[in-house]
Structure formats: C-alpha cells, structure tokens
C-alpha cells in the first residue's frame, strides 16, 4: 500500500531527526494511531493522534518560530491528518477541516502536499451538505481548560514508567470547544517566518478623488513616459456591500507637504522596468486588474467569502499594531472572523482583528482563481537579468482602521487593492536616518507614530520627506525594496500583495 510505505518513510525520517530517547514514545504513538486506522479502530487512533498533536504543539511553541525543528512541524501535520481521517470516519467534516487547516498553518507539507487537497475536498463537502448532523460546532461558553493550549495536566498523566499512554477520548462537545477556542500564544513569530519581514501592506494611490493627472503619462519629474497613459479618476468610490464608511478621509491623515504618487494606466513592461523598478520609484498602476473576477465582477463580497471559505481556519491578528505589547494572534474560521471583526458596526474603540500577510490562496486555492499574478512580478532589476521565479502572494483582509506601522520590507512588491481604500505614506530608504528604527528583531520598523509624532523624543523626524496616496479599488501600488511605508485602511478592505526578489 502506497500510504503505508509513505508513512513508514516519514517515521524513519522523523526517528533520525528526533533522536532523543524520550521522542521514541511520541513516534510510537503516531505509528499506533496509523495502525489503528488500518485496523479500523477509530477510537484508539484518535486517542493516540491527539496525544501526538498535544505534544508536538508544545514543541512548536518553544523558542522562535524560525528556529523550530522541521521534524516537529512534520510530526504535527501528520498527527492532524490522522486525527482528521478519524473525524471523517465519523462524518464530522467540520472539525476534520479545522484539524487539516491547523496542520497546513503550523505544520509542514506531507505526502505530495496532501493537506491542501484534502482540505479542498472537505470544504466542498461542507458547502454542499453542511455540517454533519449532531456534530455542529458548539458555540457555548468557553471553559477554563479549553483555552487552545495543550493541557499540562494531560501531559503529566500521559507519562507513566517512561512511556506514553493515551488519555480518554474527549466528547464531541469538548472537542468542538477545543477547536473553536484554539488560540495562538502571544508571540509575534508564530505565523511569520521572521518578524522583520512580517508586516507588509503595499498600496497604491491616486491622489484625491476626481483629480486630473493629465492626458499623457508622466513620471515623478513630469517627463512624458512612452507606452503609458495616466488615468483620470472620475467615478465615485463604492465600497463593499455592508460597509458603513463614507468616502471622507480623516483630515489628520493627510500631509499637505507630501508628494503625490503618479498613476499610470497599464504601462509597458519596459516603462515599468526602466522608469520605476530600476529607479526604485513608487508608482500606482491602473487598469491591470480589469480582467480579474475578484475586482471587475465585484465578486469578493462578504457573503461570497463566507460561502467559499467560511469554514476554513485562518490566523487573525488581534490588536491595533504588531508593535504593541497586547498584540496577539488567534485561530478562527473565516466566517467567525467576518462576523466578529469585519461585518460589524463601525466603532473606532472596538478591538481590531486583521487577517494580515497570510498565504490564504495557497491554503484555499478556490480563491486564487479570481485573480492572476501580474507580469511585472517576473521582471528583474539585477544586471544579470536573473529573477527568482517564486512570487509570494499574501492576503490582507480586515475592517476599517487596521494599521501597519511605519516599516520596510526586503522585496519588490505590488499591492493590489480589490475592496475598499487605504491611506499610504511612503518614505524612501534615504530617509532612514530620520525614522528611528527599533533595535533588534524589529529593526525594519520605526519607533515613530507618524500620525502623532513625538518630536521631543524623535526630533529628526521633522526632517523626513514623504510621498502619500489613497489607494482605491482596481489599483496596484509598486513599493520598492526597503521603502518605508505606513498603511491605514479607510474602509472594509481586501488587498492582495505580490512579493518577488
């Protein structure tokens, strides 16, 4: 059997990577869970798989995420897969999908990347038939024990005479509460490979609504660009259905001294390369998303997102900004996120939830059919002409008021604004001396709150010059590598960023 051979190969690889004597018991538990599946002993398999899930979850949360042994990620992914298989045997597709999503988010690719394919099948089953009878997610009050972390009491009782023994199986209600309240420890590295490259929102801009930018395309210096024309923004802004926001922009966010970013209509690859990418100059591109169903057909409504991906588990950032001490992350379904943080009455004092810098489209390929990677992302600014063919695609989805503090990122970026508007302020790399970067892991992030700068604490900030724009739906903003940017959403917003080296 192919599956048995692949599992044996995985166990062999893990035994070589996890060579501490106590780890052999964990691997034995994974093997027993698999053998129980083969023998159609679902209860035993679930108990052993849960034990491995709990133990590997603890190991994933030791130290910095970037330093976690890949073997623990593989072990966690394998355990969530086995647990999901047993839940499917009980026709509990909703909780099976939650487990698979957790394996995708925190684990490593397994068996020819089986987890995303399995998740798509489960999601399709749930969309077609709904949650299985009698196994719906329990929305009752959370218990003190079910806080999303492995139980220390369970861990201690699992070790007897140097061996691991499975704990009694949880009831469906306990299991549902555990999955619903799963939270991520307050570490700013859990879902990011490395925090200095963490926050990235790329935005485009058009200047004020209704402004005219002329007839022939012009670059920043006012010189005509061959192969491009500048667009006039004349139609009124229409936000996502259900948005309570108006088209007004808070006056405190606009800087009268800031330069405006030029807007070009579908520039040629040559113009984009020579005038902007090679010169590290920001520019807004218009007309490049006109064939995308997500934008042109206004497909990405809240109801559509919930219909397509409402059952999928995603990592949500909680807090105003990732530099705050109370910032955290939590796992929840996309539908729960929309209901709790997006489709709500606009309240500036309410806690913010943000689905930020997440590779949502790798996790949920159904949504990737609604857009395409821009050709500009395959250009190279190097003299050799070589370009890394990998384009990283991330989703940025949240309510009005979500914020990315002033920071820079190491890669080229095109941020495509599909829903809502964002206010963006950019500072060139040559302004770094005035921006007071943090020391250490946040060295790519400024200490200055540019909306309310403390000039007594940061006096040189008054010398910094910037560019500014409001990013509207249908536009892409090119942000060069190491260009500082500060972003605030003005409406319910969904952006897709494309990063390349």
CSV table of C-alpha atoms in Angstrom, one decimal:
chain,number,residue,atom,x,y,z
A,1,UNK,CA,0.0,0.0,0.0
A,2,UNK,CA,1.4,3.3,-1.1
A,3,UNK,CA,0.1,5.2,2.0
A,4,UNK,CA,1.7,2.7,4.4
A,5,UNK,CA,5.1,2.9,2.6
A,6,UNK,CA,5.0,6.7,2.8
A,7,UNK,CA,4.1,6.6,6.5
A,8,UNK,CA,7.0,4.2,7.1
A,9,UNK,CA,9.3,6.6,5.3
A,10,UNK,CA,8.0,9.5,7.4
A,11,UNK,CA,8.5,7.6,10.6
A,12,UNK,CA,12.1,6.7,9.6
A,13,UNK,CA,12.9,10.3,8.7
A,14,UNK,CA,11.4,11.6,12.0
A,15,UNK,CA,13.3,9.0,14.1
A,16,UNK,CA,16.6,10.2,12.6
A,17,UNK,CA,15.7,13.9,13.2
A,18,UNK,CA,14.2,13.4,16.7
A,19,UNK,CA,16.9,11.1,18.2
A,20,UNK,CA,16.4,11.9,21.9
A,21,UNK,CA,15.3,8.7,23.8
A,22,UNK,CA,12.0,10.3,25.0
A,23,UNK,CA,11.0,11.1,21.5
A,24,UNK,CA,10.7,7.5,20.5
A,25,UNK,CA,7.5,7.2,22.6
A,26,UNK,CA,5.9,10.0,20.6
A,27,UNK,CA,6.8,8.4,17.3
A,28,UNK,CA,5.5,5.1,18.6
A,29,UNK,CA,2.2,6.9,19.4
A,30,UNK,CA,2.0,8.2,15.8
A,31,UNK,CA,2.7,4.7,14.5
A,32,UNK,CA,-0.1,3.2,16.7
A,33,UNK,CA,-2.5,5.8,15.5
A,34,UNK,CA,-1.8,4.8,11.9
A,35,UNK,CA,-2.1,1.1,12.7
A,36,UNK,CA,-5.4,1.7,14.4
A,37,UNK,CA,-6.7,3.4,11.2
A,38,UNK,CA,-5.6,0.4,9.1
A,39,UNK,CA,-7.4,-1.9,11.6
A,40,UNK,CA,-10.5,0.4,11.5
A,41,UNK,CA,-10.1,1.2,15.2
A,42,UNK,CA,-11.1,4.8,15.1
A,43,UNK,CA,-11.3,5.5,18.8
A,44,UNK,CA,-7.9,4.2,19.5
A,45,UNK,CA,-6.4,6.0,16.6
A,46,UNK,CA,-8.0,9.3,17.7
A,47,UNK,CA,-6.6,8.9,21.2
A,48,UNK,CA,-3.1,8.3,20.0
A,49,UNK,CA,-3.2,11.0,17.4
A,50,UNK,CA,-4.5,13.6,20.0
A,51,UNK,CA,-1.6,12.7,22.2
A,52,UNK,CA,0.9,13.4,19.4
A,53,UNK,CA,-1.0,16.7,18.5
A,54,UNK,CA,-0.7,17.9,22.0
A,55,UNK,CA,3.0,17.1,22.4
A,56,UNK,CA,4.1,18.4,19.1
A,57,UNK,CA,2.0,21.6,19.6
A,58,UNK,CA,4.1,22.3,22.8
A,59,UNK,CA,7.3,21.8,20.8
A,60,UNK,CA,6.2,24.2,18.1
A,61,UNK,CA,5.8,26.9,20.8
A,62,UNK,CA,9.4,26.6,22.2
A,63,UNK,CA,11.6,29.4,21.2
A,64,UNK,CA,11.4,31.4,17.9
A,65,UNK,CA,9.3,30.0,15.2
A,66,UNK,CA,12.1,30.3,12.6
A,67,UNK,CA,14.2,28.0,14.8
A,68,UNK,CA,11.7,25.2,15.3
A,69,UNK,CA,12.9,21.9,14.0
A,70,UNK,CA,11.2,21.0,10.8
A,71,UNK,CA,10.6,17.5,12.2
A,72,UNK,CA,8.2,18.8,14.8
A,73,UNK,CA,6.2,20.6,12.0
A,74,UNK,CA,6.1,17.3,10.0
A,75,UNK,CA,5.0,15.4,13.1
A,76,UNK,CA,2.3,17.9,13.9
A,77,UNK,CA,1.0,17.8,10.3
A,78,UNK,CA,0.9,14.0,10.3
A,79,UNK,CA,-0.9,13.9,13.6
A,80,UNK,CA,-3.6,16.4,12.5
A,81,UNK,CA,-4.0,14.3,9.3
A,82,UNK,CA,-4.6,11.1,11.2
A,83,UNK,CA,-7.0,12.9,13.6
A,84,UNK,CA,-8.9,14.3,10.6
A,85,UNK,CA,-9.2,10.9,9.0
A,86,UNK,CA,-10.9,9.6,12.1
A,87,UNK,CA,-13.2,12.6,12.3
A,88,UNK,CA,-14.2,12.0,8.7
A,89,UNK,CA,-15.0,8.3,9.5
A,90,UNK,CA,-17.5,9.8,12.0
A,91,UNK,CA,-18.7,12.2,9.3
A,92,UNK,CA,-17.6,15.1,11.4
A,93,UNK,CA,-16.3,17.1,8.4
A,94,UNK,CA,-16.3,20.5,10.0
A,95,UNK,CA,-13.9,19.5,12.8
A,96,UNK,CA,-11.8,17.4,10.4
A,97,UNK,CA,-11.4,20.6,8.2
A,98,UNK,CA,-10.3,22.6,11.3
A,99,UNK,CA,-7.6,20.0,12.0
A,100,UNK,CA,-6.3,19.9,8.5
A,101,UNK,CA,-6.2,23.8,8.4
A,102,UNK,CA,-4.2,23.7,11.6
A,103,UNK,CA,-1.8,21.2,10.0
A,104,UNK,CA,-1.4,23.5,7.0
A,105,UNK,CA,-0.8,26.6,9.1
A,106,UNK,CA,1.6,25.2,11.6
A,107,UNK,CA,2.9,22.0,10.1
A,108,UNK,CA,5.0,21.1,7.0
A,109,UNK,CA,4.0,19.7,3.6
A,110,UNK,CA,3.4,15.9,3.7
A,111,UNK,CA,2.9,13.2,1.1
A,112,UNK,CA,3.0,15.3,-2.0
A,113,UNK,CA,1.3,18.2,-0.3
A,114,UNK,CA,-1.9,16.2,0.6
A,115,UNK,CA,-3.2,18.6,3.2
A,116,UNK,CA,-4.4,21.4,1.0
A,117,UNK,CA,-6.1,18.9,-1.4
A,118,UNK,CA,-7.8,17.1,1.5
A,119,UNK,CA,-9.0,20.5,2.8
A,120,UNK,CA,-10.5,21.5,-0.5
A,121,UNK,CA,-12.4,18.2,-0.6
A,122,UNK,CA,-13.7,18.6,2.9
A,123,UNK,CA,-14.6,22.3,2.2
A,124,UNK,CA,-16.6,21.2,-0.9
A,125,UNK,CA,-18.4,18.6,1.1
A,126,UNK,CA,-19.3,21.1,3.8
A,127,UNK,CA,-20.5,23.6,1.3
A,128,UNK,CA,-22.6,21.0,-0.5
A,129,UNK,CA,-24.2,19.2,2.5
A,130,UNK,CA,-23.5,21.5,5.5
A,131,UNK,CA,-22.1,20.3,8.9
A,132,UNK,CA,-23.0,16.7,9.7
A,133,UNK,CA,-25.9,16.2,12.0
A,134,UNK,CA,-25.2,16.2,15.7
A,135,UNK,CA,-21.6,17.4,15.2
A,136,UNK,CA,-22.0,21.1,14.7
A,137,UNK,CA,-19.6,23.4,16.3
A,138,UNK,CA,-20.6,24.1,19.9
A,139,UNK,CA,-20.8,27.9,20.5
A,140,UNK,CA,-21.4,27.6,24.2
A,141,UNK,CA,-19.2,29.4,26.8
A,142,UNK,CA,-15.6,28.6,26.8
A,143,UNK,CA,-14.2,26.6,29.7
A,144,UNK,CA,-11.1,27.4,31.6
A,145,UNK,CA,-9.4,24.2,30.4
A,146,UNK,CA,-10.3,24.7,26.7
A,147,UNK,CA,-8.0,27.7,26.1
A,148,UNK,CA,-6.4,26.4,22.9
A,149,UNK,CA,-3.3,25.1,24.6
A,150,UNK,CA,-2.3,21.6,25.4
A,151,UNK,CA,-3.3,20.7,28.9
A,152,UNK,CA,-0.4,20.4,31.3
A,153,UNK,CA,-2.4,18.0,33.5
A,154,UNK,CA,-3.0,15.8,30.4
A,155,UNK,CA,0.7,15.9,29.6
A,156,UNK,CA,1.8,14.8,33.1
A,157,UNK,CA,-0.7,12.0,33.3
A,158,UNK,CA,0.5,10.7,29.9
A,159,UNK,CA,3.9,9.7,31.2
A,160,UNK,CA,3.9,6.5,33.1
A,161,UNK,CA,7.1,4.5,33.7
A,162,UNK,CA,8.8,6.4,30.9
A,163,UNK,CA,6.1,5.5,28.4
A,164,UNK,CA,3.2,7.5,26.9
A,165,UNK,CA,-0.4,6.3,27.4
A,166,UNK,CA,-3.3,7.9,25.7
A,167,UNK,CA,-5.9,9.9,27.7
A,168,UNK,CA,-9.6,9.1,27.5
A,169,UNK,CA,-11.2,10.5,24.3
A,170,UNK,CA,-13.0,13.8,24.5
A,171,UNK,CA,-16.7,14.1,23.9
A,172,UNK,CA,-17.8,15.8,20.7
A,173,UNK,CA,-18.8,18.9,22.7
A,174,UNK,CA,-15.4,19.1,24.4
A,175,UNK,CA,-13.6,18.6,21.1
A,176,UNK,CA,-15.7,21.3,19.4
A,177,UNK,CA,-15.0,23.8,22.2
A,178,UNK,CA,-11.3,23.0,22.0
A,179,UNK,CA,-11.2,23.7,18.2
A,180,UNK,CA,-13.3,26.8,18.4
A,181,UNK,CA,-11.2,28.5,21.1
A,182,UNK,CA,-7.8,27.5,19.8
A,183,UNK,CA,-5.6,30.5,20.3
A,184,UNK,CA,-2.0,31.2,19.4
A,185,UNK,CA,0.4,32.2,22.2
A,186,UNK,CA,1.3,35.9,22.3
A,187,UNK,CA,4.4,35.5,20.2
A,188,UNK,CA,4.9,37.7,17.2
A,189,UNK,CA,6.6,34.9,15.2
A,190,UNK,CA,4.1,32.1,15.2
A,191,UNK,CA,2.7,32.6,11.7
A,192,UNK,CA,5.6,34.6,10.2
A,193,UNK,CA,8.9,33.1,9.1
A,194,UNK,CA,10.8,36.0,10.5
A,195,UNK,CA,9.3,39.1,12.1
A,196,UNK,CA,11.5,41.8,10.5
A,197,UNK,CA,9.8,40.9,7.2
A,198,UNK,CA,6.4,40.5,8.8
A,199,UNK,CA,4.2,43.4,8.1
A,200,UNK,CA,3.8,44.4,4.6
A,201,UNK,CA,1.0,46.3,3.0
A,202,UNK,CA,1.5,47.6,-0.3
A,203,UNK,CA,-0.7,50.2,-1.6
A,204,UNK,CA,-1.4,52.3,-4.5
A,205,UNK,CA,-2.7,55.7,-4.7
A,206,UNK,CA,-4.5,58.1,-7.0
A,207,UNK,CA,-4.3,61.4,-5.1
A,208,UNK,CA,-7.7,62.9,-4.2
A,209,UNK,CA,-10.8,61.7,-5.8
A,210,UNK,CA,-11.7,63.3,-9.1
A,211,UNK,CA,-8.2,64.7,-9.5
A,212,UNK,CA,-6.9,65.0,-13.0
A,213,UNK,CA,-3.5,63.7,-13.9
A,214,UNK,CA,-3.3,64.9,-17.5
A,215,UNK,CA,-3.6,63.1,-20.8
A,216,UNK,CA,-0.1,61.8,-21.4
A,217,UNK,CA,1.7,59.6,-18.8
A,218,UNK,CA,4.3,61.5,-16.8
A,219,UNK,CA,6.8,60.2,-14.2
A,220,UNK,CA,7.6,61.9,-11.0
A,221,UNK,CA,9.7,64.5,-12.7
A,222,UNK,CA,6.9,65.4,-15.1
A,223,UNK,CA,8.5,63.9,-18.2
A,224,UNK,CA,6.3,62.0,-20.6
A,225,UNK,CA,6.6,58.2,-20.5
A,226,UNK,CA,6.2,56.3,-23.7
A,227,UNK,CA,3.9,53.4,-23.7
A,228,UNK,CA,1.8,54.6,-20.8
A,229,UNK,CA,-1.0,57.0,-20.2
A,230,UNK,CA,-2.3,58.4,-16.9
A,231,UNK,CA,-5.8,57.8,-15.8
A,232,UNK,CA,-8.3,60.3,-14.5
A,233,UNK,CA,-10.3,59.0,-11.5
A,234,UNK,CA,-13.8,60.3,-12.2
A,235,UNK,CA,-16.2,57.6,-10.9
A,236,UNK,CA,-17.3,57.7,-7.3
A,237,UNK,CA,-16.0,55.2,-4.8
A,238,UNK,CA,-18.3,52.3,-4.0
A,239,UNK,CA,-17.2,50.1,-1.0
A,240,UNK,CA,-18.0,46.5,-0.2
A,241,UNK,CA,-21.6,45.8,0.4
A,242,UNK,CA,-22.4,46.3,4.1
A,243,UNK,CA,-19.6,48.9,4.7
A,244,UNK,CA,-20.7,51.8,6.9
A,245,UNK,CA,-17.9,54.0,5.8
A,246,UNK,CA,-18.2,57.2,3.7
A,247,UNK,CA,-15.7,58.5,1.2
A,248,UNK,CA,-14.3,61.1,3.5
A,249,UNK,CA,-10.7,60.7,4.6
A,250,UNK,CA,-9.8,61.7,8.2
A,251,UNK,CA,-8.0,65.1,7.8
A,252,UNK,CA,-5.3,64.2,10.4
A,253,UNK,CA,-4.0,61.5,8.0
A,254,UNK,CA,-3.3,63.8,5.1
A,255,UNK,CA,0.1,65.6,4.9
A,256,UNK,CA,-0.1,68.8,2.8
A,257,UNK,CA,3.6,68.7,2.3
A,258,UNK,CA,3.7,65.1,1.0
A,259,UNK,CA,4.3,64.5,-2.7
A,260,UNK,CA,1.7,62.6,-4.7
A,261,UNK,CA,2.5,59.2,-6.3
A,262,UNK,CA,2.0,59.1,-10.1
A,263,UNK,CA,-0.8,56.9,-11.5
A,264,UNK,CA,-0.2,55.2,-14.9
A,265,UNK,CA,-2.6,53.2,-17.0
A,266,UNK,CA,-1.2,49.7,-17.9
A,267,UNK,CA,2.4,50.8,-18.5
A,268,UNK,CA,4.5,48.5,-20.7
A,269,UNK,CA,7.0,46.2,-19.1
A,270,UNK,CA,9.8,48.3,-20.4
A,271,UNK,CA,8.4,51.5,-19.0
A,272,UNK,CA,7.7,49.9,-15.6
A,273,UNK,CA,11.2,48.4,-15.5
A,274,UNK,CA,13.2,51.5,-16.7
A,275,UNK,CA,11.3,54.3,-15.0
A,276,UNK,CA,10.2,52.7,-11.7
A,277,UNK,CA,11.6,49.3,-10.8
A,278,UNK,CA,15.2,50.0,-11.8
A,279,UNK,CA,15.0,53.5,-10.3
A,280,UNK,CA,13.3,52.3,-7.0
A,281,UNK,CA,10.5,54.7,-7.6
A,282,UNK,CA,6.9,54.0,-6.3
A,283,UNK,CA,4.1,54.2,-8.8
A,284,UNK,CA,0.4,53.4,-9.0
A,285,UNK,CA,-0.8,51.1,-11.8
A,286,UNK,CA,-4.3,51.3,-13.1
A,287,UNK,CA,-6.3,49.1,-15.5
A,288,UNK,CA,-4.1,46.0,-14.7
A,289,UNK,CA,-6.9,44.2,-12.7
A,290,UNK,CA,-9.8,44.8,-15.1
A,291,UNK,CA,-10.0,41.1,-16.1
A,292,UNK,CA,-9.9,39.8,-12.5
A,293,UNK,CA,-13.3,38.4,-11.4
A,294,UNK,CA,-12.4,39.5,-7.8
A,295,UNK,CA,-12.4,43.1,-8.9
A,296,UNK,CA,-14.2,43.5,-12.2
A,297,UNK,CA,-17.2,41.4,-11.2
A,298,UNK,CA,-17.0,42.7,-7.6
A,299,UNK,CA,-17.0,39.0,-6.7
A,300,UNK,CA,-15.4,39.3,-3.3
A,301,UNK,CA,-18.4,40.3,-1.2
A,302,UNK,CA,-18.6,39.2,2.5
A,303,UNK,CA,-21.3,36.6,1.6
A,304,UNK,CA,-19.1,35.2,-1.2
A,305,UNK,CA,-16.1,34.9,1.0
A,306,UNK,CA,-18.1,33.1,3.7
A,307,UNK,CA,-19.7,30.8,1.1
A,308,UNK,CA,-16.4,29.8,-0.5
A,309,UNK,CA,-14.1,29.8,2.6
A,310,UNK,CA,-16.2,30.4,5.7
A,311,UNK,CA,-15.4,27.0,7.2
A,312,UNK,CA,-11.6,27.4,6.8
A,313,UNK,CA,-9.4,28.2,9.8
A,314,UNK,CA,-7.2,31.2,9.5
A,315,UNK,CA,-4.7,33.1,11.7
A,316,UNK,CA,-6.1,36.5,12.8
A,317,UNK,CA,-4.0,39.3,14.4
A,318,UNK,CA,-5.7,40.9,17.4
A,319,UNK,CA,-4.7,44.4,18.4
A,320,UNK,CA,-4.0,47.8,16.9
A,321,UNK,CA,-0.5,47.2,15.7
A,322,UNK,CA,2.1,44.4,15.9
A,323,UNK,CA,4.5,46.6,18.0
A,324,UNK,CA,2.0,46.8,20.9
A,325,UNK,CA,2.5,44.6,23.9
A,326,UNK,CA,-1.1,43.4,23.9
A,327,UNK,CA,-0.9,42.3,20.2
A,328,UNK,CA,-1.7,38.6,19.7
A,329,UNK,CA,-2.9,36.0,17.2
A,330,UNK,CA,-5.8,33.6,17.3
A,331,UNK,CA,-7.0,30.8,15.1
A,332,UNK,CA,-10.7,31.1,14.0
A,333,UNK,CA,-12.8,30.3,10.9
A,334,UNK,CA,-13.1,33.0,8.3
A,335,UNK,CA,-16.8,33.2,9.0
A,336,UNK,CA,-16.1,33.8,12.7
A,337,UNK,CA,-13.6,36.5,11.8
A,338,UNK,CA,-16.0,38.3,9.4
A,339,UNK,CA,-18.9,38.1,11.9
A,340,UNK,CA,-16.8,39.2,14.9
A,341,UNK,CA,-14.5,41.9,13.4
A,342,UNK,CA,-15.5,42.8,9.8
A,343,UNK,CA,-19.2,42.9,9.3
A,344,UNK,CA,-19.9,45.0,12.4
A,345,UNK,CA,-20.9,48.5,13.3
A,346,UNK,CA,-18.0,50.9,12.7
A,347,UNK,CA,-16.5,51.6,16.2
A,348,UNK,CA,-13.1,53.1,16.4
A,349,UNK,CA,-12.8,51.9,20.0
A,350,UNK,CA,-13.6,48.2,19.3
A,351,UNK,CA,-10.8,45.7,19.2
A,352,UNK,CA,-9.3,45.2,15.8
A,353,UNK,CA,-8.9,41.9,14.0
A,354,UNK,CA,-6.8,41.6,10.9
A,355,UNK,CA,-6.1,38.7,8.5
A,356,UNK,CA,-2.7,40.0,7.6
A,357,UNK,CA,0.2,38.8,5.5
A,358,UNK,CA,-1.3,35.3,5.2
A,359,UNK,CA,-0.8,33.0,2.2
A,360,UNK,CA,-4.5,32.4,2.1
A,361,UNK,CA,-4.5,31.4,-1.6
A,362,UNK,CA,-2.1,28.5,-1.1
A,363,UNK,CA,-4.4,27.4,1.7
A,364,UNK,CA,-7.6,28.0,-0.2
A,365,UNK,CA,-6.9,27.6,-4.0
A,366,UNK,CA,-10.5,28.3,-4.9
A,367,UNK,CA,-10.0,32.0,-4.2
A,368,UNK,CA,-6.8,32.1,-6.4
A,369,UNK,CA,-9.0,31.6,-9.5
A,370,UNK,CA,-10.4,35.1,-9.1
A,371,UNK,CA,-7.1,36.9,-9.9
A,372,UNK,CA,-3.8,36.4,-11.7
A,373,UNK,CA,-0.1,37.2,-10.9
A,374,UNK,CA,0.8,40.5,-12.7
A,375,UNK,CA,3.5,40.1,-15.4
A,376,UNK,CA,5.5,42.9,-13.7
A,377,UNK,CA,6.4,40.4,-10.9
A,378,UNK,CA,8.6,38.4,-13.3
A,379,UNK,CA,10.9,41.3,-14.0
A,380,UNK,CA,14.4,41.5,-12.5
A,381,UNK,CA,16.2,44.7,-11.5
A,382,UNK,CA,19.6,42.9,-11.4
A,383,UNK,CA,22.2,43.3,-14.1
A,384,UNK,CA,22.3,39.6,-14.7
A,385,UNK,CA,18.6,39.6,-15.5
A,386,UNK,CA,18.1,36.6,-13.2
A,387,UNK,CA,14.9,36.6,-11.2
A,388,UNK,CA,13.6,34.3,-8.5
A,389,UNK,CA,10.6,32.7,-10.1
A,390,UNK,CA,8.7,32.4,-6.8
A,391,UNK,CA,6.2,35.2,-6.3
A,392,UNK,CA,4.8,35.3,-2.7
A,393,UNK,CA,1.1,36.0,-2.7
A,394,UNK,CA,-0.4,37.3,0.6
A,395,UNK,CA,-3.9,38.3,1.7
A,396,UNK,CA,-4.7,41.4,3.8
A,397,UNK,CA,-8.3,41.5,4.9
A,398,UNK,CA,-9.9,43.4,7.7
A,399,UNK,CA,-12.2,46.2,8.8
A,400,UNK,CA,-11.8,50.0,8.7
A,401,UNK,CA,-9.0,51.2,10.9
A,402,UNK,CA,-6.5,48.4,10.6
A,403,UNK,CA,-2.9,49.7,10.8
A,404,UNK,CA,0.6,48.7,9.7
A,405,UNK,CA,3.1,51.0,11.5
A,406,UNK,CA,5.9,52.5,9.5
A,407,UNK,CA,8.3,49.8,8.3
A,408,UNK,CA,10.1,48.5,5.3
A,409,UNK,CA,10.4,45.1,3.6
A,410,UNK,CA,13.3,43.5,1.6
A,411,UNK,CA,11.4,42.6,-1.6
A,412,UNK,CA,9.7,44.2,-4.6
A,413,UNK,CA,6.0,44.4,-4.0
A,414,UNK,CA,2.8,45.1,-6.0
A,415,UNK,CA,-0.2,45.6,-3.7
A,416,UNK,CA,-3.5,45.1,-5.5
A,417,UNK,CA,-6.4,46.8,-3.9
A,418,UNK,CA,-9.6,44.8,-4.6
A,419,UNK,CA,-12.1,46.1,-2.0
A,420,UNK,CA,-12.1,49.3,0.0
A,421,UNK,CA,-9.4,52.1,0.3
A,422,UNK,CA,-6.2,52.5,2.2
A,423,UNK,CA,-4.2,55.6,3.1
A,424,UNK,CA,-0.5,55.0,2.5
A,425,UNK,CA,2.5,57.1,3.3
A,426,UNK,CA,6.0,56.3,1.9
A,427,UNK,CA,9.5,57.3,2.9
A,428,UNK,CA,12.5,56.5,0.7
A,429,UNK,CA,15.4,54.4,2.0
A,430,UNK,CA,17.4,57.6,2.1
A,431,UNK,CA,15.1,58.9,4.9
A,432,UNK,CA,16.1,56.1,7.3
A,433,UNK,CA,18.3,58.4,9.4
A,434,UNK,CA,15.2,60.4,10.4
A,435,UNK,CA,12.9,57.4,11.2
A,436,UNK,CA,14.4,55.9,14.4
A,437,UNK,CA,14.2,52.1,13.7
A,438,UNK,CA,13.8,49.8,16.6
A,439,UNK,CA,16.8,47.8,17.7
A,440,UNK,CA,17.0,44.0,17.3
A,441,UNK,CA,14.3,41.9,15.7
A,442,UNK,CA,12.1,44.9,14.8
A,443,UNK,CA,15.0,46.8,13.1
A,444,UNK,CA,12.8,47.2,10.0
A,445,UNK,CA,10.1,49.1,12.0
A,446,UNK,CA,10.2,52.7,13.0
A,447,UNK,CA,9.6,53.8,16.6
A,448,UNK,CA,7.7,56.9,15.4
A,449,UNK,CA,3.9,57.0,15.4
A,450,UNK,CA,3.8,59.1,12.3
A,451,UNK,CA,0.1,60.1,12.8
A,452,UNK,CA,1.0,61.6,16.2
A,453,UNK,CA,4.8,62.1,16.2
A,454,UNK,CA,6.5,62.9,19.4
A,455,UNK,CA,9.1,65.4,18.1
A,456,UNK,CA,10.7,65.9,21.6
A,457,UNK,CA,11.5,62.2,21.6
A,458,UNK,CA,12.2,61.9,17.9
A,459,UNK,CA,13.3,65.4,16.7
A,460,UNK,CA,14.9,64.3,13.4
A,461,UNK,CA,11.6,63.0,12.2
A,462,UNK,CA,10.6,66.6,11.3
A,463,UNK,CA,13.2,66.5,8.5
A,464,UNK,CA,11.8,63.4,6.8
A,465,UNK,CA,10.1,63.9,3.5
A,466,UNK,CA,7.4,61.5,2.2
A,467,UNK,CA,5.1,60.6,-0.6
A,468,UNK,CA,1.4,59.9,0.0
A,469,UNK,CA,-1.6,58.4,-1.6
A,470,UNK,CA,-5.1,57.0,-1.1
A,471,UNK,CA,-5.3,53.5,-2.7
A,472,UNK,CA,-8.6,52.8,-4.5
A,473,UNK,CA,-10.1,49.5,-5.7
A,474,UNK,CA,-8.6,48.5,-9.0
A,475,UNK,CA,-5.2,50.0,-8.5
A,476,UNK,CA,-1.8,48.4,-7.8
A,477,UNK,CA,1.0,50.2,-5.9
A,478,UNK,CA,4.6,49.4,-6.6
A,479,UNK,CA,6.7,49.7,-3.4
A,480,UNK,CA,10.4,49.2,-4.0
A,481,UNK,CA,12.6,47.1,-1.6
A,482,UNK,CA,13.5,48.9,1.7
A,483,UNK,CA,11.0,51.7,1.0
A,484,UNK,CA,9.4,52.7,4.4
A,485,UNK,CA,5.6,52.6,4.3
A,486,UNK,CA,2.7,53.3,6.8
A,487,UNK,CA,-0.8,52.0,6.0
A,488,UNK,CA,-4.2,52.5,7.4
A,489,UNK,CA,-7.4,51.1,6.0
A,490,UNK,CA,-10.2,53.6,5.4
A,491,UNK,CA,-12.9,51.0,4.7
A,492,UNK,CA,-13.5,47.3,5.0
A,493,UNK,CA,-10.6,46.3,2.8
A,494,UNK,CA,-9.2,43.3,0.9
A,495,UNK,CA,-5.8,43.6,-0.7
A,496,UNK,CA,-3.5,41.1,-2.3
A,497,UNK,CA,0.2,41.6,-2.3
A,498,UNK,CA,2.7,40.1,-4.7
A,499,UNK,CA,6.4,40.0,-3.4
A,500,UNK,CA,9.3,38.9,-5.5
A,501,UNK,CA,13.1,39.2,-5.3
